[in-house]
Structures are given as C-alpha cells and as structure tokens.
C-alpha cells in the first residue's frame, strides 16, 4: 500500500514533470491536483476527495472512468495482441474499426489512416490534401485556409492553421502562414441578424478568397458546429453547407476537424451530419477511444485514396507513426462504438441535454452572464467581468473555487463551459448545474 498524500505527489510532480499548457510558476498559487483513481464521472485524489469530471478530462471521456465494458474489452485484447506494426501487417481491431467508421459515413469516407493524437491527424490531412493535388497534376495548390479562432493542435503544421494568438504568436516565425477567414460565430450577429445571416456573411468571405486564389489553395479546414478551444464558439450548420458548396465549386478540399466535436458530442455522431454534408477528410481523436488511449485517425473519400494508388512509391502517402493503429487503442474504440449501439446513446443524450439546459436556464437571467448556449452535450456561457483587472484572473479564480466545490471545471478565459461524460444520471445533472451556478456566484466575489 502506498500511503502518500496528495501533497506528496504534487510536490514530486512539480520537481519532475513539466505540465502541458501551463506556466509552471502559476502553481505557486494555483492548485495542482494529484488523482489517485477514478470511476464513473468522479476523479478521486489521494486524500479521498472526489471531483466531478465536468469537462471529461479535456473532452476525451465519453462513458465514464473505469467503464466496465471498455475495461473488459481491453483486458481481453491485452491477452491477445497488445501491438503489431501496421506497415506490412494488419489485425482484427484495426480492420473492424475502419469498417465500422466507414459505415457510419454511409461509406462516403471509405479509408482510415491512423495516428495517435489529434494534432497528428491534422498534419496527415494537410499533407494528404497537398499530395493528392500534386498527384493530380496541380502542384501549385499548397495553401490552407482556416477560420478565425480556429484550433487544430500545436505541432508546427497544425499550429499554422490554428488562430489562437497565445499559442500561435510565440512560434510565429516557424510557421507557414495560412489564410484566415471571418468567423461564423453566432455571437457576431449584428442587431436583427440571425445565426444563419452570420453564417452567410462568413461564407461570403470564403467565396471572395476562393475567387481570388482557389488555384493556390489545397484545403479549407474547419471545426464543424463548435470551435471548442477558442471558447465554445458555435455556428449555424448552414455555414458548413455553404462552405461545402464553395469547396466543390472551386476545387478545394474540405477538412472537417471533428477531434473535439465528433463521437456524438454535438448531438449527431459526426457534427457534419447536421449540415447534410461530408468533407473530403474527417479527423477524429479525443472521444474515439472512450478517453482511454491515444488514438487518432483521418477518414478520406475514395477519390483521395485513388489519387495515391500507383506503382510508384513516391505517389504513395509518405507518413507513419510507430504506434499506427495500435490494437489496444482500436479495441477501446470498438468497445466505445458498441456502447453507442447498445445504449442508443444519441437518443439518451438528447433527453439529458434538455435536462441540463433546463437546470442551467436561470443563468440566462443573471446580470453577469451573456450568451448561455448549447449544442449537443456542450454547454457554455460568458462571464461579464466589469473590472478589467479581474478578467485575466477569472478562469483561475473559477477553477480554484470549483475544486472547493468538488468540481473539475476550468473555464477558457471568461467562457465557462460544461462538456461532461455522457453517463450523468438525472441527480448528477441537477447537482452539476446547481454547483456550477454556486461556483460562478462565489467566483464573482472572490
Ligand atoms: C484537441 C484538439 C486537437 C488536437 O488534438 P491533440 O490530441 O491535443 O493533439 C485538434 N483539433 C481540435 C478541434 C481539438 O479540439
């Protein structure tokens, strides 16, 4: 038995671990939480304190921690095949997963290429798009277009199509500039405008750019329906429909980055379904393994796959990762898809989301709350912080207060959001909403 306390682990971690997306010095004031174990929607520290994981451990966990069905599938896979390389070899979990994902797109996106994290899936889509155009005799199509406020990961290529100043500015000189188009964020509506009007206006900006230089553009990359990392910016599905039409008309690939919004998060299995479109490339990661193991993939149309099919190795797609198609990760994904089928998850989530939104509704009346919004199981609102000096500390103050209320809830800037696992029961929904409201109230005075 290890009787170390949370404080012991925190002290050792701060001496040896470099934490992601963190100014380490802030931990002189801000708490670091040492998690010992987890079950269902709760994380437990070494002192027995529990936290409701209201943001699904960075948006990855769908069906709770230590999920019995995923655990059982993984234990069986562990005793069968833990890993085999995917060049020259194949195995049951990767074949089954590829077939099932293809069938979820009605076989429009018929081939799956695998990696281990979201940023790598984005890199793959960008490289594939460029290379497919070159194989098609159009080597000048080398540019990428992204949307204001976009987030596609933090490796050099993915960062180039990311438009979050904090992440991008520091490494600007290393990046190949992408073209950034107007955001379709429904919060940008002018007086009298609907979300669809904003979508039309934003799509017109894409059209202008395409008219000017589509012959130089390989692909347009977008986070369908919700731009999560910039602060849960939501747009009307019409934007995607219009962008799909423009990409078809101007010969530009459409890359849907569904790393955060896929796997049922927005109410349909793929967010693109709500716009009635399919992209040319679809990136998945985060929830696909149920939040268990690093896994990402890019689904592509058969026309893209065919553009690489040749005798010539240089016309093939030149990309690989050591753990491509890892059987354990694929097995976790298969168990996750099985739960979607067995439990009719999308239908259940509709009921749960309505209950959550009803429980959060009083916030819409709050004088310090703007833009209470929802898409699927993503809920968000913006705090109004009249004291300019307190804006930059809002997120940290909220996070610390949330921990005191046994909640794992970390705002993005002034945007408070919930992205809970799908397994909340009615009592937990009411409890989460009530505690979120209480934490917000306390944070305003802290
Ligand atoms: C998280 C995320 C990524 C990057 O995934 P990593 O696994 O963190 O590299 C890319 N795109 C979107 C939309 C994301 O939310």
Tab-separated table of C-alpha atoms and ligand atoms in Angstrom:
chain	number	residue	atom	x	y	z
A	1	UNK	CA	0.000	0.000	0.000
A	2	UNK	CA	1.157	3.498	-0.785
A	3	UNK	CA	0.097	5.961	1.872
A	4	UNK	CA	1.439	9.091	0.188
A	5	UNK	CA	-0.857	12.083	0.456
A	6	UNK	CA	-1.925	14.302	-2.421
A	7	UNK	CA	0.559	16.918	-1.229
A	8	UNK	CA	3.470	14.467	-1.568
A	9	UNK	CA	2.578	13.720	-5.190
A	10	UNK	CA	2.048	17.384	-6.008
A	11	UNK	CA	5.473	18.309	-4.609
A	12	UNK	CA	7.205	15.491	-6.501
A	13	UNK	CA	5.332	16.321	-9.702
A	14	UNK	CA	6.399	19.961	-9.563
A	15	UNK	CA	10.022	18.832	-9.223
A	16	UNK	CA	9.982	16.386	-12.143
A	17	UNK	CA	7.017	16.817	-14.500
A	18	UNK	CA	6.613	19.631	-16.995
A	19	UNK	CA	2.829	20.062	-17.281
A	20	UNK	CA	1.135	20.954	-20.600
A	21	UNK	CA	-0.367	24.343	-21.384
A	22	UNK	CA	0.821	25.647	-18.017
A	23	UNK	CA	3.004	28.480	-16.773
A	24	UNK	CA	4.611	26.319	-14.086
A	25	UNK	CA	5.194	29.281	-11.815
A	26	UNK	CA	1.425	29.763	-11.505
A	27	UNK	CA	1.383	26.562	-9.470
A	28	UNK	CA	2.948	28.562	-6.653
A	29	UNK	CA	-0.613	29.823	-6.122
A	30	UNK	CA	-2.817	27.633	-8.278
A	31	UNK	CA	-3.630	24.127	-7.058
A	32	UNK	CA	-2.244	21.048	-8.813
A	33	UNK	CA	-4.465	18.051	-8.163
A	34	UNK	CA	-2.989	14.579	-7.773
A	35	UNK	CA	-5.534	11.997	-8.940
A	36	UNK	CA	-5.261	8.526	-7.465
A	37	UNK	CA	-8.127	6.724	-9.137
A	38	UNK	CA	-11.370	7.339	-10.977
A	39	UNK	CA	-14.723	5.703	-11.503
A	40	UNK	CA	-17.754	6.859	-13.469
A	41	UNK	CA	-17.908	10.652	-13.557
A	42	UNK	CA	-15.710	11.072	-10.472
A	43	UNK	CA	-11.960	11.521	-10.029
A	44	UNK	CA	-10.503	10.855	-6.564
A	45	UNK	CA	-7.343	12.343	-5.037
A	46	UNK	CA	-5.027	10.634	-2.537
A	47	UNK	CA	-6.850	12.179	0.398
A	48	UNK	CA	-10.178	10.677	-0.682
A	49	UNK	CA	-11.592	13.933	-2.017
A	50	UNK	CA	-13.649	13.484	-5.177
A	51	UNK	CA	-14.208	15.746	-8.171
A	52	UNK	CA	-16.962	15.541	-10.764
A	53	UNK	CA	-15.159	15.456	-14.132
A	54	UNK	CA	-17.373	18.078	-15.812
A	55	UNK	CA	-15.011	18.564	-18.774
A	56	UNK	CA	-14.439	14.865	-19.491
A	57	UNK	CA	-10.690	15.129	-18.757
A	58	UNK	CA	-10.014	17.562	-21.627
A	59	UNK	CA	-13.015	16.372	-23.696
A	60	UNK	CA	-11.904	12.769	-24.138
A	61	UNK	CA	-14.004	10.713	-21.745
A	62	UNK	CA	-17.442	9.685	-23.029
A	63	UNK	CA	-18.694	6.849	-20.847
A	64	UNK	CA	-17.019	7.481	-17.521
A	65	UNK	CA	-13.769	6.357	-15.953
A	66	UNK	CA	-13.141	2.638	-15.385
A	67	UNK	CA	-16.100	1.815	-17.609
A	68	UNK	CA	-16.782	-1.903	-17.056
A	69	UNK	CA	-17.457	-2.673	-20.743
A	70	UNK	CA	-14.378	-0.860	-22.070
A	71	UNK	CA	-12.231	-2.337	-19.287
A	72	UNK	CA	-13.362	-5.856	-20.146
A	73	UNK	CA	-12.668	-5.382	-23.859
A	74	UNK	CA	-9.195	-4.035	-23.119
A	75	UNK	CA	-8.311	-6.834	-20.712
A	76	UNK	CA	-9.206	-9.381	-23.365
A	77	UNK	CA	-7.248	-7.524	-26.046
A	78	UNK	CA	-4.244	-7.244	-23.713
A	79	UNK	CA	-4.017	-11.032	-23.526
A	80	UNK	CA	-4.467	-11.405	-27.304
A	81	UNK	CA	-2.373	-8.761	-29.068
A	82	UNK	CA	-1.006	-5.605	-27.496
A	83	UNK	CA	0.703	-4.235	-30.603
A	84	UNK	CA	1.984	-5.116	-34.066
A	85	UNK	CA	3.315	-2.727	-36.674
A	86	UNK	CA	0.825	-1.670	-39.326
A	87	UNK	CA	3.181	-1.478	-42.310
A	88	UNK	CA	3.109	-4.890	-43.950
A	89	UNK	CA	0.800	-6.269	-41.236
A	90	UNK	CA	-2.803	-5.890	-40.230
A	91	UNK	CA	-5.030	-7.132	-37.403
A	92	UNK	CA	-8.654	-7.601	-36.433
A	93	UNK	CA	-9.206	-4.478	-34.285
A	94	UNK	CA	-7.912	-2.031	-36.930
A	95	UNK	CA	-9.908	-3.707	-39.717
A	96	UNK	CA	-13.139	-3.799	-37.725
A	97	UNK	CA	-12.757	-0.213	-36.588
A	98	UNK	CA	-12.071	1.036	-40.116
A	99	UNK	CA	-15.099	-0.838	-41.476
A	100	UNK	CA	-17.398	0.456	-38.747
A	101	UNK	CA	-16.279	4.069	-39.170
A	102	UNK	CA	-16.691	3.852	-42.934
A	103	UNK	CA	-20.179	2.502	-42.457
A	104	UNK	CA	-21.015	5.380	-40.068
A	105	UNK	CA	-20.336	7.697	-43.050
A	106	UNK	CA	-22.508	5.547	-45.356
A	107	UNK	CA	-19.194	4.511	-46.936
A	108	UNK	CA	-18.584	8.000	-48.329
A	109	UNK	CA	-15.325	8.137	-46.359
A	110	UNK	CA	-14.097	4.658	-47.103
A	111	UNK	CA	-10.496	4.558	-45.853
A	112	UNK	CA	-8.991	5.293	-42.435
A	113	UNK	CA	-5.401	6.409	-41.811
A	114	UNK	CA	-4.248	6.164	-38.178
A	115	UNK	CA	-2.077	8.131	-35.749
A	116	UNK	CA	-2.032	8.673	-32.007
A	117	UNK	CA	-3.035	12.267	-31.265
A	118	UNK	CA	-5.249	14.933	-32.723
A	119	UNK	CA	-2.512	17.232	-33.992
A	120	UNK	CA	-1.007	14.344	-35.979
A	121	UNK	CA	-4.388	13.635	-37.593
A	122	UNK	CA	-4.482	17.268	-38.718
A	123	UNK	CA	-0.919	17.037	-40.062
A	124	UNK	CA	-1.939	13.937	-42.011
A	125	UNK	CA	-4.993	15.621	-43.546
A	126	UNK	CA	-2.924	18.671	-44.587
A	127	UNK	CA	-0.136	16.570	-46.106
A	128	UNK	CA	-2.614	14.261	-47.863
A	129	UNK	CA	-4.509	17.170	-49.358
A	130	UNK	CA	-1.357	18.790	-50.747
A	131	UNK	CA	-0.024	15.466	-52.036
A	132	UNK	CA	-3.360	14.437	-53.615
A	133	UNK	CA	-3.376	17.698	-55.597
A	134	UNK	CA	0.229	17.168	-56.659
A	135	UNK	CA	-0.542	13.621	-57.780
A	136	UNK	CA	-3.449	15.075	-59.757
A	137	UNK	CA	-1.054	17.379	-61.612
A	138	UNK	CA	-1.838	20.506	-59.590
A	139	UNK	CA	1.317	21.082	-57.509
A	140	UNK	CA	0.539	24.815	-57.085
A	141	UNK	CA	-2.258	24.074	-54.661
A	142	UNK	CA	-0.224	24.460	-51.455
A	143	UNK	CA	-2.118	26.880	-49.228
A	144	UNK	CA	-4.534	26.214	-46.399
A	145	UNK	CA	-7.468	28.248	-45.175
A	146	UNK	CA	-8.670	28.253	-41.578
A	147	UNK	CA	-11.341	30.112	-39.621
A	148	UNK	CA	-10.776	32.967	-37.157
A	149	UNK	CA	-10.372	31.497	-33.663
A	150	UNK	CA	-9.646	28.015	-35.028
A	151	UNK	CA	-7.744	25.404	-33.032
A	152	UNK	CA	-6.295	22.357	-34.758
A	153	UNK	CA	-3.432	21.342	-32.476
A	154	UNK	CA	0.018	22.561	-31.558
A	155	UNK	CA	2.579	20.767	-33.698
A	156	UNK	CA	4.178	23.043	-36.301
A	157	UNK	CA	1.834	22.167	-39.182
A	158	UNK	CA	-1.339	22.103	-37.085
A	159	UNK	CA	-0.346	25.322	-35.330
A	160	UNK	CA	-0.098	27.025	-38.739
A	161	UNK	CA	-3.851	26.564	-39.208
A	162	UNK	CA	-4.612	27.482	-35.591
A	163	UNK	CA	-5.744	31.033	-34.889
A	164	UNK	CA	-5.399	31.325	-31.116
A	165	UNK	CA	-2.950	34.173	-30.590
A	166	UNK	CA	-1.482	32.882	-27.323
A	167	UNK	CA	-0.460	29.557	-28.872
A	168	UNK	CA	0.493	30.896	-32.270
A	169	UNK	CA	2.325	34.166	-31.679
A	170	UNK	CA	5.188	32.652	-29.707
A	171	UNK	CA	6.110	30.330	-32.587
A	172	UNK	CA	5.045	32.575	-35.495
A	173	UNK	CA	8.459	32.657	-37.217
A	174	UNK	CA	8.428	28.847	-37.527
A	175	UNK	CA	5.033	28.646	-39.206
A	176	UNK	CA	3.890	28.688	-42.819
A	177	UNK	CA	1.148	31.312	-42.826
A	178	UNK	CA	-2.398	30.131	-43.534
A	179	UNK	CA	-5.253	32.329	-44.788
A	180	UNK	CA	-7.715	33.159	-42.020
A	181	UNK	CA	-11.380	33.812	-42.890
A	182	UNK	CA	-14.156	35.525	-40.918
A	183	UNK	CA	-15.634	33.575	-38.020
A	184	UNK	CA	-19.239	32.341	-38.391
A	185	UNK	CA	-19.637	32.579	-34.560
A	186	UNK	CA	-23.336	33.268	-33.931
A	187	UNK	CA	-22.336	35.763	-31.209
A	188	UNK	CA	-21.174	38.073	-34.022
A	189	UNK	CA	-24.772	38.711	-35.076
A	190	UNK	CA	-25.471	42.391	-35.697
A	191	UNK	CA	-28.786	43.755	-34.376
A	192	UNK	CA	-31.603	41.979	-36.217
A	193	UNK	CA	-29.327	39.287	-37.677
A	194	UNK	CA	-29.912	35.555	-37.181
A	195	UNK	CA	-27.212	32.901	-36.778
A	196	UNK	CA	-27.885	31.957	-40.411
A	197	UNK	CA	-27.247	35.541	-41.524
A	198	UNK	CA	-23.881	35.429	-39.761
A	199	UNK	CA	-23.141	32.099	-41.479
A	200	UNK	CA	-23.980	33.596	-44.891
A	201	UNK	CA	-21.792	36.628	-44.238
A	202	UNK	CA	-18.857	34.446	-43.167
A	203	UNK	CA	-19.299	32.145	-46.172
A	204	UNK	CA	-19.251	35.182	-48.496
A	205	UNK	CA	-15.764	35.934	-47.178
A	206	UNK	CA	-14.684	32.392	-48.149
A	207	UNK	CA	-16.160	32.914	-51.608
A	208	UNK	CA	-14.198	36.145	-52.099
A	209	UNK	CA	-10.966	34.422	-51.106
A	210	UNK	CA	-11.654	31.417	-53.359
A	211	UNK	CA	-12.469	33.680	-56.323
A	212	UNK	CA	-9.138	35.380	-55.836
A	213	UNK	CA	-6.842	32.395	-55.320
A	214	UNK	CA	-8.509	28.962	-55.265
A	215	UNK	CA	-5.883	27.773	-57.757
A	216	UNK	CA	-3.316	28.131	-54.947
A	217	UNK	CA	-5.456	26.638	-52.170
A	218	UNK	CA	-5.287	22.951	-51.288
A	219	UNK	CA	-7.810	22.780	-48.447
A	220	UNK	CA	-10.165	24.591	-46.129
A	221	UNK	CA	-10.082	23.269	-42.546
A	222	UNK	CA	-12.930	23.807	-40.091
A	223	UNK	CA	-14.169	22.643	-36.683
A	224	UNK	CA	-17.800	21.839	-37.549
A	225	UNK	CA	-20.526	23.498	-35.424
A	226	UNK	CA	-18.407	24.337	-32.361
A	227	UNK	CA	-14.935	25.859	-32.225
A	228	UNK	CA	-14.134	24.487	-28.818
A	229	UNK	CA	-10.677	25.706	-27.789
A	230	UNK	CA	-11.313	29.349	-28.650
A	231	UNK	CA	-14.168	29.292	-26.117
A	232	UNK	CA	-17.093	27.207	-27.411
A	233	UNK	CA	-17.908	29.457	-30.378
A	234	UNK	CA	-20.990	27.967	-32.056
A	235	UNK	CA	-22.231	28.494	-35.599
A	236	UNK	CA	-25.236	27.520	-37.675
A	237	UNK	CA	-24.921	24.288	-39.733
A	238	UNK	CA	-25.726	26.395	-42.812
A	239	UNK	CA	-22.119	27.619	-42.727
A	240	UNK	CA	-20.871	24.088	-43.400
A	241	UNK	CA	-23.383	23.544	-46.192
A	242	UNK	CA	-22.281	26.759	-47.891
A	243	UNK	CA	-18.579	26.025	-47.431
A	244	UNK	CA	-19.073	22.528	-48.880
A	245	UNK	CA	-20.694	24.086	-51.989
A	246	UNK	CA	-17.841	26.573	-52.345
A	247	UNK	CA	-15.196	23.849	-51.979
A	248	UNK	CA	-16.936	21.832	-54.713
A	249	UNK	CA	-17.309	24.832	-56.999
A	250	UNK	CA	-13.688	25.983	-56.611
A	251	UNK	CA	-11.901	22.614	-56.368
A	252	UNK	CA	-10.731	22.956	-52.776
A	253	UNK	CA	-10.633	20.054	-50.306
A	254	UNK	CA	-12.744	20.327	-47.167
A	255	UNK	CA	-11.140	19.034	-43.958
A	256	UNK	CA	-13.545	18.577	-41.037
A	257	UNK	CA	-11.650	18.545	-37.755
A	258	UNK	CA	-14.092	16.567	-35.604
A	259	UNK	CA	-11.468	15.779	-32.986
A	260	UNK	CA	-13.499	17.546	-30.280
A	261	UNK	CA	-16.991	17.607	-31.822
A	262	UNK	CA	-17.147	14.071	-33.232
A	263	UNK	CA	-18.358	10.928	-31.451
A	264	UNK	CA	-21.771	12.304	-30.589
A	265	UNK	CA	-20.623	15.449	-28.804
A	266	UNK	CA	-22.843	17.815	-30.818
A	267	UNK	CA	-25.887	15.535	-30.883
A	268	UNK	CA	-25.172	13.515	-34.053
A	269	UNK	CA	-22.303	11.041	-34.303
A	270	UNK	CA	-20.460	13.357	-36.694
A	271	UNK	CA	-21.145	17.095	-36.440
A	272	UNK	CA	-21.160	17.355	-40.271
A	273	UNK	CA	-24.334	15.269	-40.400
A	274	UNK	CA	-26.318	18.267	-39.096
A	275	UNK	CA	-25.363	20.188	-42.224
A	276	UNK	CA	-26.122	17.236	-44.507
A	277	UNK	CA	-22.591	17.202	-45.881
A	278	UNK	CA	-19.486	15.027	-45.890
A	279	UNK	CA	-15.989	16.508	-46.017
A	280	UNK	CA	-13.099	15.101	-48.080
A	281	UNK	CA	-11.117	14.412	-44.902
A	282	UNK	CA	-12.533	13.889	-41.420
A	283	UNK	CA	-10.205	13.924	-38.382
A	284	UNK	CA	-11.196	12.067	-35.205
A	285	UNK	CA	-9.406	11.623	-31.884
A	286	UNK	CA	-10.239	12.517	-28.245
A	287	UNK	CA	-13.523	10.607	-27.612
A	288	UNK	CA	-13.000	7.848	-30.173
A	289	UNK	CA	-11.162	5.609	-27.681
A	290	UNK	CA	-13.651	6.495	-24.935
A	291	UNK	CA	-10.924	8.600	-23.341
A	292	UNK	CA	-8.756	5.535	-22.653
A	293	UNK	CA	-5.829	5.509	-25.051
A	294	UNK	CA	-4.185	7.893	-27.520
A	295	UNK	CA	-5.739	7.258	-30.909
A	296	UNK	CA	-6.485	9.457	-33.889
A	297	UNK	CA	-7.434	8.872	-37.479
A	298	UNK	CA	-8.307	10.546	-40.746
A	299	UNK	CA	-11.193	9.229	-42.819
A	300	UNK	CA	-10.955	10.027	-46.526
A	301	UNK	CA	-13.068	9.789	-49.630
A	302	UNK	CA	-12.193	7.016	-52.061
A	303	UNK	CA	-11.271	9.609	-54.701
A	304	UNK	CA	-8.484	10.822	-52.391
A	305	UNK	CA	-7.337	7.264	-51.763
A	306	UNK	CA	-7.315	6.595	-55.507
A	307	UNK	CA	-5.160	9.682	-56.139
A	308	UNK	CA	-2.325	7.880	-54.310
A	309	UNK	CA	-2.878	4.406	-55.798
A	310	UNK	CA	0.025	3.665	-58.147
A	311	UNK	CA	3.118	1.562	-58.778
A	312	UNK	CA	5.282	4.488	-57.780
A	313	UNK	CA	6.208	4.650	-54.061
A	314	UNK	CA	6.632	8.429	-54.284
A	315	UNK	CA	2.980	8.765	-55.269
A	316	UNK	CA	2.000	6.852	-52.139
A	317	UNK	CA	1.207	8.681	-48.907
A	318	UNK	CA	4.511	9.096	-47.097
A	319	UNK	CA	3.706	9.211	-43.414
A	320	UNK	CA	3.960	6.848	-40.453
A	321	UNK	CA	3.924	6.699	-36.665
A	322	UNK	CA	5.342	3.845	-34.586
A	323	UNK	CA	2.025	3.123	-32.892
A	324	UNK	CA	-0.154	3.493	-36.016
A	325	UNK	CA	-3.377	1.528	-35.491
A	326	UNK	CA	-2.413	0.240	-32.045
A	327	UNK	CA	-4.660	-2.776	-31.331
A	328	UNK	CA	-5.401	-1.815	-27.719
A	329	UNK	CA	-6.478	1.687	-28.733
A	330	UNK	CA	-8.566	0.302	-31.618
A	331	UNK	CA	-10.192	-2.197	-29.238
A	332	UNK	CA	-11.104	0.638	-26.850
A	333	UNK	CA	-12.658	2.446	-29.830
A	334	UNK	CA	-14.636	-0.646	-30.850
A	335	UNK	CA	-15.951	-1.015	-27.289
A	336	UNK	CA	-16.903	2.667	-27.366
A	337	UNK	CA	-18.838	2.270	-30.652
A	338	UNK	CA	-20.539	-0.819	-29.210
A	339	UNK	CA	-21.847	1.265	-26.303
A	340	UNK	CA	-23.269	3.799	-28.779
A	341	UNK	CA	-25.240	0.974	-30.418
A	342	UNK	CA	-26.258	-0.947	-27.279
A	343	UNK	CA	-27.455	2.049	-25.269
A	344	UNK	CA	-28.929	4.221	-28.044
A	345	UNK	CA	-26.622	6.926	-26.705
A	346	UNK	CA	-27.579	9.709	-29.127
A	347	UNK	CA	-31.264	9.452	-28.172
A	348	UNK	CA	-30.449	9.333	-24.457
A	349	UNK	CA	-28.158	12.317	-24.786
A	350	UNK	CA	-30.955	14.417	-26.263
A	351	UNK	CA	-33.012	13.873	-23.111
A	352	UNK	CA	-30.054	14.545	-20.814
A	353	UNK	CA	-29.030	17.691	-22.672
A	354	UNK	CA	-32.536	19.120	-22.400
A	355	UNK	CA	-32.496	18.434	-18.645
A	356	UNK	CA	-29.086	20.062	-18.264
A	357	UNK	CA	-30.122	23.124	-20.241
A	358	UNK	CA	-33.290	23.478	-18.133
A	359	UNK	CA	-31.204	23.268	-14.961
A	360	UNK	CA	-28.777	25.918	-16.246
A	361	UNK	CA	-31.523	28.189	-17.621
A	362	UNK	CA	-31.705	30.571	-14.594
A	363	UNK	CA	-28.182	31.713	-15.546
A	364	UNK	CA	-29.625	33.359	-18.669
A	365	UNK	CA	-31.324	35.922	-16.365
A	366	UNK	CA	-28.111	36.617	-14.420
A	367	UNK	CA	-26.813	40.178	-14.824
A	368	UNK	CA	-23.220	38.940	-15.142
A	369	UNK	CA	-23.933	36.222	-17.735
A	370	UNK	CA	-24.003	36.561	-21.522
A	371	UNK	CA	-24.628	34.068	-24.345
A	372	UNK	CA	-25.837	30.977	-22.493
A	373	UNK	CA	-25.644	28.433	-25.303
A	374	UNK	CA	-25.729	24.727	-26.070
A	375	UNK	CA	-25.010	22.269	-28.863
A	376	UNK	CA	-25.465	18.598	-28.007
A	377	UNK	CA	-23.638	17.961	-24.739
A	378	UNK	CA	-21.632	21.190	-24.855
A	379	UNK	CA	-22.972	23.960	-22.599
A	380	UNK	CA	-21.362	27.387	-22.240
A	381	UNK	CA	-21.822	30.954	-21.076
A	382	UNK	CA	-19.624	34.044	-20.942
A	383	UNK	CA	-18.977	35.803	-17.646
A	384	UNK	CA	-19.299	39.573	-17.655
A	385	UNK	CA	-16.432	40.902	-15.553
A	386	UNK	CA	-16.781	44.714	-15.354
A	387	UNK	CA	-13.429	45.135	-13.573
A	388	UNK	CA	-10.860	44.884	-16.390
A	389	UNK	CA	-8.144	43.865	-13.923
A	390	UNK	CA	-10.090	40.790	-12.927
A	391	UNK	CA	-10.801	39.484	-16.455
A	392	UNK	CA	-7.449	37.761	-16.842
A	393	UNK	CA	-7.750	36.017	-13.477
A	394	UNK	CA	-11.366	34.875	-13.905
A	395	UNK	CA	-10.508	31.404	-15.177
A	396	UNK	CA	-8.021	30.677	-12.392
A	397	UNK	CA	-10.339	32.010	-9.685
A	398	UNK	CA	-13.226	29.944	-11.048
A	399	UNK	CA	-11.109	26.782	-11.290
A	400	UNK	CA	-9.885	27.086	-7.693
A	401	UNK	CA	-13.423	27.708	-6.428
A	402	UNK	CA	-14.740	24.774	-8.469
A	403	UNK	CA	-12.237	22.420	-6.825
A	404	UNK	CA	-13.525	23.519	-3.425
A	405	UNK	CA	-16.990	22.533	-4.666
A	406	UNK	CA	-15.715	19.105	-5.822
A	407	UNK	CA	-15.946	20.086	-9.478
A	408	UNK	CA	-13.337	19.705	-12.200
A	409	UNK	CA	-14.303	22.745	-14.255
A	410	UNK	CA	-11.785	25.003	-15.978
A	411	UNK	CA	-13.087	27.993	-17.973
A	412	UNK	CA	-11.441	29.203	-21.183
A	413	UNK	CA	-10.878	32.887	-20.492
A	414	UNK	CA	-14.286	34.262	-19.476
A	415	UNK	CA	-16.165	31.334	-21.002
A	416	UNK	CA	-17.471	28.812	-18.511
A	417	UNK	CA	-18.363	25.537	-20.193
A	418	UNK	CA	-19.526	22.055	-19.326
A	419	UNK	CA	-18.606	19.102	-21.516
A	420	UNK	CA	-19.455	16.203	-19.223
A	421	UNK	CA	-19.236	12.451	-19.886
A	422	UNK	CA	-22.463	11.074	-21.402
A	423	UNK	CA	-23.300	8.906	-18.372
A	424	UNK	CA	-24.612	11.554	-15.974
A	425	UNK	CA	-27.842	10.452	-14.253
A	426	UNK	CA	-30.684	12.932	-13.544
A	427	UNK	CA	-29.458	13.541	-9.992
A	428	UNK	CA	-25.902	14.239	-11.190
A	429	UNK	CA	-27.233	16.600	-13.869
A	430	UNK	CA	-29.159	18.636	-11.296
A	431	UNK	CA	-26.191	18.561	-8.933
A	432	UNK	CA	-23.690	19.647	-11.607
A	433	UNK	CA	-25.880	22.550	-12.742
A	434	UNK	CA	-26.511	23.707	-9.162
A	435	UNK	CA	-22.833	23.568	-8.257
A	436	UNK	CA	-21.798	25.348	-11.456
A	437	UNK	CA	-24.147	28.197	-10.569
A	438	UNK	CA	-22.844	28.296	-6.985
A	439	UNK	CA	-19.201	28.322	-8.112
A	440	UNK	CA	-19.922	31.127	-10.559
A	441	UNK	CA	-21.637	33.218	-7.865
A	442	UNK	CA	-18.715	32.711	-5.461
A	443	UNK	CA	-16.110	33.454	-8.149
A	444	UNK	CA	-17.674	36.872	-8.800
A	445	UNK	CA	-16.883	37.827	-5.184
A	446	UNK	CA	-13.525	36.028	-4.789
B	1	LIG	C1	-7.723	18.805	-29.084
B	1	LIG	C2	-7.872	19.200	-30.493
B	1	LIG	C3	-6.854	18.982	-31.433
B	1	LIG	C4	-5.503	18.432	-31.068
B	1	LIG	O1	-5.563	17.160	-30.516
B	1	LIG	P1	-4.330	16.664	-29.601
B	1	LIG	O2	-4.624	15.238	-29.320
B	1	LIG	O3	-4.379	17.515	-28.364
B	1	LIG	O4	-3.098	16.888	-30.385
B	1	LIG	C5	-7.085	19.327	-32.742
B	1	LIG	N1	-8.268	19.858	-33.123
B	1	LIG	C6	-9.273	20.072	-32.258
B	1	LIG	C7	-10.548	20.640	-32.754
B	1	LIG	C8	-9.096	19.781	-30.900
B	1	LIG	O5	-10.075	20.057	-30.026
